[in-house]
Amino acid sequence: MASIVSSLGSEKEMRLQRFFSSPVRFHLLYKSSHHGATVNQLLSSFDNSGKFLLSVFLQSGSVRGAFTSKFLRHGTEFSDTEAFVFEMDENDAKYFPVINPAEAIRISTQQASVKLKGLRHEISQSSSSISFGSCLNFKLDNGFWYVSFCTDETFGTTWAQEKNIHCVDVELHRVQDLVEFMPTPWREVSWTDPARESLRQEFVSYKLPKNYPMSRVKALLLGPVGSGKSCFVNSIRSTMYKRIVHLPNVGTAKNGFTKKLNIYNINGEKGGSPTVLSLCDVMGIGDDDSTGLSFSDALAVIKGHVPKEYKFQPDVPVTDAVSGYIPNPSLNGQVHCVLFVLDAVKLTSYPSSLKSTLRKLHTTISDLGIPQLILLTHVEQVCPTVQEDLKYVYSSRTVQDKMQKAAELVGLPLSYVLPVMNYVSQLKVDCNTDILLLSVVMNILQAVDDTFEDRYPSIRPISSQKLEDGDI
């Protein structure tokens, strides 16, 4: 929405913000002059939850509108104790809080067919409206927005009656309560280009101690379909190559796009030497073992029994009977860290069966002594301010709440949850996005190092050690 500019302007926004008891911010969701005057477009712009401001701009230069705390996409009548209507001109701004909440909002959608004499076809005419009490009525009539006003007891307005006034523009804004943001972030990050380059160089130069029994770190991405596992691989490579990478391993499909065990080296630059990290991508975890990666197949990957590019088959579990099965994998061939990849948007809609699977995996992987982290993707989609500026990711209470839910879903502490934004629609890399991605990478390496330091307490990291080639 960044390219679409609201007609409110900063002065009118400040006037409207005074109508709220606590600080708020407006996020433009719909603008009729840009998106078109259709009721479906307007209603579909309402998010599944949130509070909203609807404004109409008149030829006189004045603005009238209404606030609602309700999601108006479905239903016809809404009770809203927080609703109010308002009016603004160049000199003044007034608002009228709801007096009768039960009659606050009504929505009607009608479509009629008119049969013309002598013609074989019919002409379809549509008329839809959104009314706040009876004082403010937005009406869509054959592709044009009109508004009507009158005196009304529902909101206590004293407006003179005016009917079917043509609207110059109609806007819908999400209203965000800024108390959702903490005065100080719970994780301190420097969002600068030097900080990004420092993280990149730290990652590129990272080496495992010589006496560790493996030469590389293999991290496995586990998560439900559509959580962003393959996109994470692309995003890490984009960060390292300093441009958006388009690999063929990303796509959308009902049961997931990835079907094979894909293992990707992460190079320090395009065509450069590999870093110490490899990322393993597998098919998504389903609602049960018959619809996605099974529990037993996930363990087979972790233990190193599954060959590279093995194609998973839900009805054929990985055993020593499958072609290429690795009976005695070396530590290099095993997984050293597991990343549970979860979508912040879908957290509350995941089935209970997924929670059971994740908890079971967490317990079993813990018994194997393998470190685990949670990668929380799409965090920008749950908080508009974070979407506009990623540096607020560690100040947003909404994001922190999603992180807590992700931690509870798997059974790990909150400190093990790493929020991230993948490169999905961008055409070039971004400093803040890179910093989050590189922070995840360093957390993986540090978690593995912490685990092996406990197993081999006399060993200390040697940053200057030469990277050895190892099994993938």
One Martini backbone bead per residue (centre of mass of N, CA, C, O) as a GRO file, in nm:
protein
  472
    1MET     BB    1   0.049   0.067  -0.001
    2ALA     BB    2   0.278   0.287  -0.038
    3SER     BB    3   0.172   0.409  -0.330
    4ILE     BB    4  -0.079   0.494  -0.160
    5VAL     BB    5  -0.245   0.798  -0.101
    6SER     BB    6  -0.396   0.973   0.123
    7SER     BB    7  -0.645   1.236   0.153
    8LEU     BB    8  -0.606   1.340   0.444
    9GLY     BB    9  -0.353   1.393   0.569
   10SER     BB   10  -0.188   1.505   0.846
   11GLU     BB   11  -0.399   1.698   0.969
   12LYS     BB   12  -0.650   1.509   0.965
   13GLU     BB   13  -0.523   1.279   1.119
   14MET     BB   14  -0.480   1.437   1.385
   15ARG     BB   15  -0.778   1.493   1.435
   16LEU     BB   16  -0.869   1.194   1.447
   17GLN     BB   17  -0.676   1.099   1.680
   18ARG     BB   18  -0.837   1.270   1.905
   19PHE     BB   19  -1.085   1.055   1.922
   20PHE     BB   20  -0.879   0.893   2.085
   21SER     BB   21  -0.766   0.772   2.398
   22SER     BB   22  -0.532   0.651   2.225
   23PRO     BB   23  -0.281   0.586   2.037
   24VAL     BB   24  -0.280   0.602   1.674
   25ARG     BB   25  -0.287   0.429   1.352
   26PHE     BB   26  -0.301   0.454   0.998
   27HIS     BB   27  -0.410   0.206   0.740
   28LEU     BB   28  -0.432   0.171   0.412
   29LEU     BB   29  -0.674  -0.044   0.223
   30TYR     BB   30  -0.879   0.165   0.072
   31LYS     BB   31  -0.938   0.318  -0.267
   32SER     BB   32  -1.156   0.400  -0.506
   33SER     BB   33  -0.961   0.550  -0.715
   34HIS     BB   34  -0.787   0.274  -0.726
   35HIS     BB   35  -0.983   0.002  -0.682
   36GLY     BB   36  -1.271   0.076  -0.697
   37ALA     BB   37  -1.637   0.075  -0.712
   38THR     BB   38  -1.680  -0.189  -0.490
   39VAL     BB   39  -1.810  -0.384  -0.244
   40ASN     BB   40  -1.613  -0.621  -0.252
   41GLN     BB   41  -1.353  -0.457  -0.226
   42LEU     BB   42  -1.418  -0.326   0.041
   43LEU     BB   43  -1.487  -0.579   0.221
   44SER     BB   44  -1.212  -0.734   0.153
   45SER     BB   45  -1.034  -0.514   0.315
   46PHE     BB   46  -1.115  -0.644   0.556
   47ASP     BB   47  -1.006  -0.779   0.818
   48ASN     BB   48  -1.046  -1.034   1.049
   49SER     BB   49  -0.926  -0.803   1.228
   50GLY     BB   50  -1.016  -0.501   1.391
   51LYS     BB   51  -1.000  -0.151   1.318
   52PHE     BB   52  -1.210   0.110   1.153
   53LEU     BB   53  -1.196   0.363   0.887
   54LEU     BB   54  -1.452   0.555   0.724
   55SER     BB   55  -1.421   0.766   0.430
   56VAL     BB   56  -1.559   1.072   0.286
   57PHE     BB   57  -1.519   1.270  -0.010
   58LEU     BB   58  -1.611   1.591  -0.093
   59GLN     BB   59  -1.652   1.860  -0.302
   60SER     BB   60  -1.638   2.072  -0.055
   61GLY     BB   61  -1.389   1.928   0.135
   62SER     BB   62  -1.525   1.747   0.314
   63VAL     BB   63  -1.540   1.504   0.593
   64ARG     BB   64  -1.693   1.183   0.631
   65GLY     BB   65  -1.760   0.928   0.893
   66ALA     BB   66  -1.643   0.609   1.044
   67PHE     BB   67  -1.622   0.395   1.332
   68THR     BB   68  -1.505   0.047   1.374
   69SER     BB   69  -1.463  -0.273   1.560
   70LYS     BB   70  -1.558  -0.429   1.303
   71PHE     BB   71  -1.608  -0.706   1.093
   72LEU     BB   72  -1.767  -0.654   0.758
   73ARG     BB   73  -1.772  -0.907   0.560
   74HIS     BB   74  -1.995  -1.035   0.747
   75GLY     BB   75  -2.315  -0.960   0.737
   76THR     BB   76  -2.577  -0.699   0.841
   77GLU     BB   77  -2.557  -0.668   1.164
   78PHE     BB   78  -2.417  -0.436   1.417
   79SER     BB   79  -2.274  -0.427   1.729
   80ASP     BB   80  -2.119  -0.111   1.864
   81THR     BB   81  -1.965   0.050   2.137
   82GLU     BB   82  -1.723   0.216   1.959
   83ALA     BB   83  -1.874   0.375   1.775
   84PHE     BB   84  -1.842   0.644   1.523
   85VAL     BB   85  -1.897   0.969   1.400
   86PHE     BB   86  -1.787   1.219   1.150
   87GLU     BB   87  -1.659   1.564   1.097
   88MET     BB   88  -1.484   1.767   0.839
   89ASP     BB   89  -1.309   2.065   0.796
   90GLU     BB   90  -1.096   2.329   0.781
   91ASN     BB   91  -1.185   2.419   1.104
   92ASP     BB   92  -1.330   2.141   1.189
   93ALA     BB   93  -1.404   1.873   1.444
   94LYS     BB   94  -1.638   1.597   1.480
   95TYR     BB   95  -1.790   1.369   1.721
   96PHE     BB   96  -2.022   1.069   1.746
   97PRO     BB   97  -2.115   0.868   1.970
   98VAL     BB   98  -2.267   0.594   2.049
   99ILE     BB   99  -2.600   0.520   2.187
  100ASN     BB  100  -2.702   0.265   1.996
  101PRO     BB  101  -2.533  -0.019   1.938
  102ALA     BB  102  -2.747  -0.217   1.801
  103GLU     BB  103  -2.769   0.023   1.547
  104ALA     BB  104  -2.492   0.098   1.416
  105ILE     BB  105  -2.493  -0.138   1.178
  106ARG     BB  106  -2.553  -0.171   0.815
  107ILE     BB  107  -2.593  -0.425   0.553
  108SER     BB  108  -2.653  -0.404   0.193
  109THR     BB  109  -2.732  -0.638  -0.081
  110GLN     BB  110  -2.830  -0.569  -0.420
  111GLN     BB  111  -2.998  -0.741  -0.705
  112ALA     BB  112  -3.138  -0.641  -1.016
  113SER     BB  113  -3.367  -0.722  -1.281
  114VAL     BB  114  -3.423  -0.576  -1.609
  115LYS     BB  115  -3.682  -0.606  -1.838
  116LEU     BB  116  -3.688  -0.530  -2.170
  117LYS     BB  117  -3.879  -0.439  -2.412
  118GLY     BB  118  -3.793  -0.636  -2.696
  119LEU     BB  119  -3.584  -0.795  -2.528
  120ARG     BB  120  -3.381  -1.085  -2.447
  121HIS     BB  121  -3.244  -0.925  -2.226
  122GLU     BB  122  -3.085  -0.833  -1.923
  123ILE     BB  123  -3.048  -0.583  -1.669
  124SER     BB  124  -2.812  -0.532  -1.423
  125GLN     BB  125  -2.873  -0.405  -1.091
  126SER     BB  126  -2.689  -0.240  -0.831
  127SER     BB  127  -2.731  -0.214  -0.456
  128SER     BB  128  -2.524  -0.082  -0.195
  129SER     BB  129  -2.485  -0.066   0.175
  130ILE     BB  130  -2.355   0.145   0.451
  131SER     BB  131  -2.479   0.188   0.784
  132PHE     BB  132  -2.496   0.453   1.036
  133GLY     BB  133  -2.758   0.414   1.124
  134SER     BB  134  -2.921   0.707   0.966
  135CYS     BB  135  -2.685   0.935   0.920
  136LEU     BB  136  -2.493   0.719   0.754
  137ASN     BB  137  -2.482   0.654   0.392
  138PHE     BB  138  -2.337   0.413   0.195
  139LYS     BB  139  -2.363   0.409  -0.168
  140LEU     BB  140  -2.387   0.167  -0.425
  141ASP     BB  141  -2.436   0.277  -0.777
  142ASN     BB  142  -2.327   0.163  -1.053
  143GLY     BB  143  -2.008   0.243  -0.964
  144PHE     BB  144  -2.105   0.452  -0.731
  145TRP     BB  145  -2.051   0.673  -0.470
  146TYR     BB  146  -2.279   0.749  -0.203
  147VAL     BB  147  -2.419   1.001   0.028
  148SER     BB  148  -2.606   1.021   0.342
  149PHE     BB  149  -2.784   1.255   0.560
  150CYS     BB  150  -2.886   1.288   0.919
  151THR     BB  151  -3.073   1.294   1.178
  152ASP     BB  152  -2.974   1.102   1.484
  153GLU     BB  153  -3.007   0.879   1.767
  154THR     BB  154  -2.770   0.676   1.757
  155PHE     BB  155  -2.545   0.940   1.748
  156GLY     BB  156  -2.655   1.244   1.777
  157THR     BB  157  -2.713   1.397   1.529
  158THR     BB  158  -2.750   1.739   1.344
  159TRP     BB  159  -2.802   1.684   1.051
  160ALA     BB  160  -2.877   1.765   0.756
  161GLN     BB  161  -3.063   1.668   0.497
  162GLU     BB  162  -2.891   1.444   0.266
  163LYS     BB  163  -2.889   1.314  -0.073
  164ASN     BB  164  -2.695   1.162  -0.293
  165ILE     BB  165  -2.384   1.224  -0.266
  166HIS     BB  166  -2.109   1.258  -0.433
  167CYS     BB  167  -1.807   1.087  -0.428
  168VAL     BB  168  -1.474   1.140  -0.469
  169ASP     BB  169  -1.400   0.950  -0.214
  170VAL     BB  170  -1.301   0.627  -0.065
  171GLU     BB  171  -1.191   0.514   0.265
  172LEU     BB  172  -0.987   0.254   0.424
  173HIS     BB  173  -0.886   0.205   0.767
  174ARG     BB  174  -0.666   0.092   0.983
  175VAL     BB  175  -0.666   0.074   1.343
  176GLN     BB  176  -0.383   0.130   1.549
  177ASP     BB  177  -0.266   0.049   1.857
  178LEU     BB  178   0.028   0.180   2.009
  179VAL     BB  179   0.033   0.001   2.276
  180GLU     BB  180   0.159  -0.249   2.120
  181PHE     BB  181   0.419  -0.085   2.182
  182MET     BB  182   0.721  -0.083   2.307
  183PRO     BB  183   0.947   0.142   2.427
  184THR     BB  184   1.133  -0.118   2.435
  185PRO     BB  185   1.303  -0.358   2.313
  186TRP     BB  186   1.365  -0.709   2.380
  187ARG     BB  187   1.563  -0.674   2.129
  188GLU     BB  188   1.878  -0.583   2.031
  189VAL     BB  189   1.926  -0.390   1.724
  190SER     BB  190   2.123  -0.307   1.442
  191TRP     BB  191   1.986  -0.110   1.162
  192THR     BB  192   2.254  -0.148   0.961
  193ASP     BB  193   2.487  -0.186   0.722
  194PRO     BB  194   2.727  -0.259   0.907
  195ALA     BB  195   2.574  -0.482   1.059
  196ARG     BB  196   2.520  -0.660   0.818
  197GLU     BB  197   2.820  -0.702   0.734
  198SER     BB  198   2.910  -0.825   1.001
  199LEU     BB  199   2.726  -1.074   0.988
  200ARG     BB  200   2.826  -1.184   0.719
  201GLN     BB  201   3.126  -1.220   0.805
  202GLU     BB  202   3.074  -1.404   1.046
  203PHE     BB  203   2.954  -1.630   0.877
  204VAL     BB  204   3.178  -1.679   0.664
  205SER     BB  205   3.413  -1.723   0.904
  206TYR     BB  206   3.285  -1.960   1.019
  207LYS     BB  207   3.420  -2.220   1.235
  208LEU     BB  208   3.499  -2.526   1.327
  209PRO     BB  209   3.640  -2.718   1.527
  210LYS     BB  210   3.867  -2.967   1.468
  211ASN     BB  211   3.746  -3.179   1.699
  212TYR     BB  212   3.504  -3.201   1.563
  213PRO     BB  213   3.301  -3.469   1.418
  214MET     BB  214   3.244  -3.226   1.211
  215SER     BB  215   3.252  -2.995   0.916
  216ARG     BB  216   2.940  -2.943   0.933
  217VAL     BB  217   2.616  -2.776   0.918
  218LYS     BB  218   2.296  -2.928   0.960
  219ALA     BB  219   1.978  -2.792   0.873
  220LEU     BB  220   1.638  -2.858   0.949
  221LEU     BB  221   1.328  -2.812   0.783
  222LEU     BB  222   1.024  -2.796   0.977
  223GLY     BB  223   0.683  -2.807   0.845
  224PRO     BB  224   0.417  -2.696   0.717
  225VAL     BB  225   0.244  -2.616   0.465
  226GLY     BB  226   0.342  -2.286   0.376
  227SER     BB  227   0.567  -2.170   0.592
  228GLY     BB  228   0.869  -2.116   0.433
  229LYS     BB  229   1.116  -2.304   0.375
  230SER     BB  230   1.210  -2.251   0.079
  231CYS     BB  231   1.215  -1.939   0.108
  232PHE     BB  232   1.447  -1.936   0.310
  233VAL     BB  233   1.665  -2.036   0.125
  234ASN     BB  234   1.639  -1.808  -0.083
  235SER     BB  235   1.687  -1.577   0.121
  236ILE     BB  236   1.972  -1.648   0.208
  237ARG     BB  237   2.093  -1.632  -0.075
  238SER     BB  238   2.015  -1.339  -0.127
  239THR     BB  239   2.182  -1.219   0.101
  240MET     BB  240   2.461  -1.326  -0.008
  241TYR     BB  241   2.420  -1.208  -0.318
  242LYS     BB  242   2.264  -0.923  -0.315
  243ARG     BB  243   2.010  -1.074  -0.444
  244ILE     BB  244   1.752  -1.204  -0.597
  245VAL     BB  245   1.658  -1.540  -0.584
  246HIS     BB  246   1.564  -1.795  -0.845
  247LEU     BB  247   1.438  -2.086  -0.753
  248PRO     BB  248   1.273  -2.407  -0.827
  249ASN     BB  249   1.179  -2.474  -0.504
  250VAL     BB  250   0.929  -2.281  -0.549
  251GLY     BB  251   0.580  -2.307  -0.437
  252THR     BB  252   0.235  -2.410  -0.498
  253ALA     BB  253   0.044  -2.652  -0.301
  254LYS     BB  254  -0.172  -2.829  -0.129
  255ASN     BB  255   0.069  -3.063  -0.045
  256GLY     BB  256   0.306  -2.932  -0.158
  257PHE     BB  257   0.615  -2.884  -0.333
  258THR     BB  258   0.797  -3.051  -0.165
  259LYS     BB  259   0.930  -3.405  -0.204
  260LYS     BB  260   1.229  -3.380  -0.138
  261LEU     BB  261   1.561  -3.409  -0.045
  262ASN     BB  262   1.708  -3.098   0.009
  263ILE     BB  263   2.051  -2.977  -0.029
  264TYR     BB  264   2.203  -2.662   0.079
  265ASN     BB  265   2.446  -2.464   0.010
  266ILE     BB  266   2.608  -2.178   0.162
  267ASN     BB  267   2.735  -1.914   0.013
  268GLY     BB  268   2.918  -1.618   0.035
  269GLU     BB  269   2.881  -1.617  -0.284
  270LYS     BB  270   2.864  -1.604  -0.604
  271GLY     BB  271   3.069  -1.876  -0.666
  272GLY     BB  272   3.165  -1.939  -0.393
  273SER     BB  273   3.238  -2.043  -0.100
  274PRO     BB  274   3.140  -2.239   0.139
  275THR     BB  275   2.995  -2.255   0.413
  276VAL     BB  276   2.915  -2.431   0.711
  277LEU     BB  277   2.623  -2.428   0.585
  278SER     BB  278   2.330  -2.643   0.567
  279LEU     BB  279   2.012  -2.689   0.402
  280CYS     BB  280   1.716  -2.876   0.478
  281ASP     BB  281   1.457  -2.990   0.255
  282VAL     BB  282   1.116  -3.084   0.299
  283MET     BB  283   0.833  -3.201   0.333
  284GLY     BB  284   0.547  -3.141   0.470
  285ILE     BB  285   0.361  -3.140   0.742
  286GLY     BB  286   0.084  -3.302   0.825
  287ASP     BB  287  -0.201  -3.394   0.992
  288ASP     BB  288  -0.073  -3.669   0.903
  289ASP     BB  289   0.103  -3.947   0.781
  290SER     BB  290  -0.085  -3.938   0.500
  291THR     BB  291  -0.022  -3.599   0.419
  292GLY     BB  292   0.294  -3.624   0.490
  293LEU     BB  293   0.545  -3.603   0.679
  294SER     BB  294   0.654  -3.835   0.876
  295PHE     BB  295   0.783  -3.915   1.171
  296SER     BB  296   0.980  -4.138   1.071
  297ASP     BB  297   1.104  -3.974   0.833
  298ALA     BB  298   1.218  -3.743   1.001
  299LEU     BB  299   1.413  -3.924   1.165
  300ALA     BB  300   1.568  -4.036   0.922
  301VAL     BB  301   1.690  -3.764   0.844
  302ILE     BB  302   1.828  -3.689   1.113
  303LYS     BB  303   2.005  -3.970   1.115
  304GLY     BB  304   2.099  -4.014   0.790
  305HIS     BB  305   1.929  -4.235   0.599
  306VAL     BB  306   1.870  -4.020   0.376
  307PRO     BB  307   1.899  -3.949   0.062
  308LYS     BB  308   1.960  -3.745  -0.169
  309GLU     BB  309   1.658  -3.686  -0.342
  310TYR     BB  310   1.449  -3.819  -0.193
  311LYS     BB  311   1.124  -3.949  -0.245
  312PHE     BB  312   0.845  -3.905  -0.085
  313GLN     BB  313   0.612  -4.157   0.064
  314PRO     BB  314   0.348  -4.191   0.268
  315ASP     BB  315   0.308  -4.518   0.194
  316VAL     BB  316   0.646  -4.521   0.213
  317PRO     BB  317   0.859  -4.587   0.431
  318VAL     BB  318   1.163  -4.542   0.571
  319THR     BB  319   1.393  -4.801   0.493
  320ASP     BB  320   1.626  -5.052   0.419
  321ALA     BB  321   1.453  -5.103   0.138
  322VAL     BB  322   1.536  -4.851   0.019
  323SER     BB  323   1.683  -4.668  -0.206
  324GLY     BB  324   1.989  -4.551  -0.059
  325TYR     BB  325   2.014  -4.642   0.210
  326ILE     BB  326   2.167  -4.536   0.526
  327PRO     BB  327   2.281  -4.731   0.781
  328ASN     BB  328   2.581  -4.568   0.858
  329PRO     BB  329   2.600  -4.271   0.945
  330SER     BB  330   2.762  -4.003   0.973
  331LEU     BB  331   2.777  -3.705   1.129
  332ASN     BB  332   2.775  -3.548   0.860
  333GLY     BB  333   2.489  -3.693   0.768
  334GLN     BB  334   2.360  -3.549   0.990
  335VAL     BB  335   2.163  -3.369   1.200
  336HIS     BB  336   2.230  -3.059   1.407
  337CYS     BB  337   1.955  -2.897   1.335
  338VAL     BB  338   1.620  -2.783   1.420
  339LEU     BB  339   1.363  -2.621   1.224
  340PHE     BB  340   1.067  -2.478   1.310
  341VAL     BB  341   0.825  -2.391   1.067
  342LEU     BB  342   0.613  -2.102   1.112
  343ASP     BB  343   0.306  -1.934   1.068
  344ALA     BB  344   0.184  -1.648   1.204
  345VAL     BB  345  -0.104  -1.647   1.065
  346LYS     BB  346  -0.172  -1.979   1.131
  347LEU     BB  347  -0.147  -2.061   1.433
  348THR     BB  348  -0.468  -2.068   1.518
  349SER     BB  349  -0.535  -2.291   1.265
  350TYR     BB  350  -0.402  -2.523   1.364
  351PRO     BB  351  -0.416  -2.836   1.422
  352SER     BB  352  -0.394  -3.054   1.688
  353SER     BB  353  -0.221  -3.267   1.536
  354LEU     BB  354   0.027  -3.083   1.496
  355LYS     BB  355   0.098  -3.042   1.789
  356SER     BB  356   0.152  -3.340   1.849
  357THR     BB  357   0.381  -3.374   1.643
  358LEU     BB  358   0.571  -3.150   1.749
  359ARG     BB  359   0.599  -3.259   2.038
  360LYS     BB  360   0.712  -3.534   1.958
  361LEU     BB  361   0.960  -3.428   1.811
  362HIS     BB  362   1.083  -3.264   2.038
  363THR     BB  363   1.129  -3.500   2.235
  364THR     BB  364   1.300  -3.683   2.049
  365ILE     BB  365   1.523  -3.475   1.974
  366SER     BB  366   1.614  -3.428   2.263
  367ASP     BB  367   1.708  -3.725   2.309
  368LEU     BB  368   1.935  -3.683   2.073
  369GLY     BB  369   2.081  -3.396   2.121
  370ILE     BB  370   1.925  -3.174   1.943
  371PRO     BB  371   1.895  -2.874   1.839
  372GLN     BB  372   1.627  -2.618   1.872
  373LEU     BB  373   1.416  -2.415   1.660
  374ILE     BB  374   1.210  -2.126   1.575
  375LEU     BB  375   1.058  -2.029   1.267
  376LEU     BB  376   0.895  -1.715   1.217
  377THR     BB  377   0.686  -1.637   0.971
  378HIS     BB  378   0.516  -1.360   0.854
  379VAL     BB  379   0.529  -1.112   1.063
  380GLU     BB  380   0.438  -0.871   0.875
  381GLN     BB  381   0.122  -0.978   0.858
  382VAL     BB  382   0.045  -0.908   1.184
  383CYS     BB  383   0.193  -0.611   1.143
  384PRO     BB  384   0.183  -0.312   0.989
  385THR     BB  385   0.440  -0.173   1.103
  386VAL     BB  386   0.633  -0.405   1.030
  387GLN     BB  387   0.573  -0.392   0.726
  388GLU     BB  388   0.691  -0.098   0.698
  389ASP     BB  389   0.899  -0.169   0.956
  390LEU     BB  390   1.112  -0.416   1.072
  391LYS     BB  391   1.241  -0.278   1.334
  392TYR     BB  392   0.958  -0.345   1.509
  393VAL     BB  393   0.961  -0.655   1.581
  394TYR     BB  394   1.078  -0.605   1.899
  395SER     BB  395   0.805  -0.410   1.982
  396SER     BB  396   0.576  -0.604   1.918
  397ARG     BB  397   0.312  -0.754   2.074
  398THR     BB  398   0.204  -0.925   1.845
  399VAL     BB  399   0.463  -1.078   1.781
  400GLN     BB  400   0.514  -1.184   2.066
  401ASP     BB  401   0.253  -1.347   2.081
  402LYS     BB  402   0.324  -1.534   1.842
  403MET     BB  403   0.582  -1.645   1.967
  404GLN     BB  404   0.445  -1.773   2.214
  405LYS     BB  405   0.261  -1.966   2.053
  406ALA     BB  406   0.491  -2.118   1.914
  407ALA     BB  407   0.628  -2.221   2.169
  408GLU     BB  408   0.377  -2.382   2.273
  409LEU     BB  409   0.339  -2.570   2.029
  410VAL     BB  410   0.626  -2.716   2.075
  411GLY     BB  411   0.788  -2.661   2.372
  412LEU     BB  412   0.945  -2.388   2.382
  413PRO     BB  413   1.107  -2.124   2.442
  414LEU     BB  414   1.098  -1.796   2.350
  415SER     BB  415   1.417  -1.773   2.286
  416TYR     BB  416   1.374  -1.993   2.033
  417VAL     BB  417   1.238  -1.761   1.873
  418LEU     BB  418   1.251  -1.662   1.514
  419PRO     BB  419   1.198  -1.394   1.343
  420VAL     BB  420   1.082  -1.361   0.991
  421MET     BB  421   1.153  -1.238   0.650
  422ASN     BB  422   1.081  -1.321   0.345
  423TYR     BB  423   1.146  -1.342   0.006
  424VAL     BB  424   0.867  -1.281  -0.222
  425SER     BB  425   0.810  -0.972  -0.371
  426GLN     BB  426   1.080  -0.878  -0.403
  427LEU     BB  427   1.355  -0.718  -0.611
  428LYS     BB  428   1.523  -0.650  -0.348
  429VAL     BB  429   1.726  -0.610  -0.105
  430ASP     BB  430   1.722  -0.570   0.261
  431CYS     BB  431   1.858  -0.479   0.547
  432ASN     BB  432   1.653  -0.581   0.767
  433THR     BB  433   1.604  -0.859   0.644
  434ASP     BB  434   1.896  -0.954   0.652
  435ILE     BB  435   1.938  -0.935   0.958
  436LEU     BB  436   1.733  -1.150   1.036
  437LEU     BB  437   1.851  -1.382   0.869
  438LEU     BB  438   2.142  -1.373   0.993
  439SER     BB  439   2.048  -1.425   1.283
  440VAL     BB  440   1.952  -1.710   1.235
  441VAL     BB  441   2.216  -1.833   1.142
  442MET     BB  442   2.377  -1.771   1.407
  443ASN     BB  443   2.188  -1.933   1.594
  444ILE     BB  444   2.247  -2.205   1.474
  445LEU     BB  445   2.556  -2.215   1.523
  446GLN     BB  446   2.542  -2.163   1.831
  447ALA     BB  447   2.367  -2.408   1.909
  448VAL     BB  448   2.567  -2.621   1.809
  449ASP     BB  449   2.813  -2.531   1.974
  450ASP     BB  450   2.683  -2.562   2.254
  451THR     BB  451   2.634  -2.868   2.232
  452PHE     BB  452   2.938  -2.959   2.169
  453GLU     BB  453   3.066  -2.832   2.419
  454ASP     BB  454   2.933  -3.034   2.616
  455ARG     BB  455   3.065  -3.292   2.482
  456TYR     BB  456   3.344  -3.098   2.433
  457PRO     BB  457   3.482  -2.907   2.676
  458SER     BB  458   3.788  -2.864   2.556
  459ILE     BB  459   3.657  -2.711   2.325
  460ARG     BB  460   3.728  -2.439   2.101
  461PRO     BB  461   3.673  -2.199   1.901
  462ILE     BB  462   3.808  -2.151   1.556
  463SER     BB  463   3.793  -1.894   1.330
  464SER     BB  464   4.063  -1.981   1.142
  465GLN     BB  465   3.965  -2.232   1.038
  466LYS     BB  466   3.962  -2.457   0.791
  467LEU     BB  467   3.742  -2.564   0.567
  468GLU     BB  468   3.605  -2.874   0.526
  469ASP     BB  469   3.523  -3.130   0.349
  470GLY     BB  470   3.199  -3.288   0.344
  471ASP     BB  471   2.931  -3.435   0.400
  472ILE     BB  472   2.582  -3.399   0.275
   0.00000   0.00000   0.00000
